[in-house]
């Protein structure tokens, strides 16, 4: 049951990791668009969500590695890969077949290994140089495990050529592969002293990044001690492998050598328990998890900080990237429990609902921003070589569209304004705004405001927001 539970856990972990990664491109582009729109607060929220996705991914990855490489439960991973390969879209996935080959060799299921080697030869065109190198190494390991009499000189030469071609391999990874090749050669030729010297000179056991690697290296050392007749030392190593090797083939191989030892009882009495230490790879992943956790916390705190301001201008500037000194409050009205505020931030007009909490801090509950330069559209259109009639048509349409966007995007989208006939108010920089009608009611331009030396017009109109909104232009 434990193995079955672990395979289910791995399936869930794989889904969580895939989902965490799939959201990142979308969130990344949303973040870019928000920065372009100067939405600082929403951008921080997106970055916080990205950090959460990264944290979840790291946590899932650590849990997956703990099950497979620290607990040495490769049967759970074999079950997960087997389920995937049954699906049509994954049947020719070379990476999955390569991983299944590795696992079947680790578990000692050599019939399955042979089948996977045949599958991978059929999928050879899908393998990159790195995968071809890995396949060659696994094939050699398969041959060594099944028939020790087969000569492997040509295979080792092929591996060396592939190593030379694999520029993507880091120096450390290349060294591990070369050390593994020598170790397999020494084991095959039963050069026990050379194996011990190799493990000691390279510090392989100390460099082992996972418990599984430590089990593999300890087995090689224990077998070497056994071959040299140093049974006491061999017993300690092989007992370690038997205890921590999980469901790998090394457990059965270690127990087989232990059973063959003469005077085994005397070694059992002198056996010293070796404790496992957290390996470097897991420490690095935990550090990365900690960093992503701190990032989530920092951006979460930044979101909270940018949620409130001691006054309306500060609260708005924390939400939108703008110069506080250029921010003007054009209109302010109390609509319990909020305040309706129209702001000019120098580039756009912002229609906002603010909430004031018990600590007398303001929070932007909703905002709608619109380009305030509609009054300059005639100049832009004139530069395109249009006729006067065409210019007036596009200009009047732009004024009408401006009013429609404000009413639909701000007033109609907020339930607080849905109280029968509501007076919608706004500011426009288009002189012809008084010619606009909403649901048959003409806009009333009550007063003129001066901002940035540009003539502005304050307008109001009564509208039933429960009805369909119709915006028309009367003309001159």
Coordinates of C-alpha atoms in Angstrom, one line a residue, residues 16 21 66 97 108 230 282 303 324 361 391 425 429 470:
X16 CA 1.1 20.4 -9.5
X21 CA 4.9 26.1 -14.8
X66 CA 12.6 12.9 -1.5
X97 CA 11.3 5.9 -22.3
X108 CA 16.8 -5.1 -11.7
X230 CA 37.8 -7.5 4.6
X282 CA 18.7 18.5 -1.0
X303 CA 1.0 44.4 -1.8
X324 CA 2.4 62.8 -6.8
X361 CA -6.3 55.2 5.8
X391 CA -12.2 64.9 -39.1
X425 CA -20.4 62.8 -13.3
X429 CA -11.4 68.1 -22.4
X470 CA -27.3 54.2 -25.3

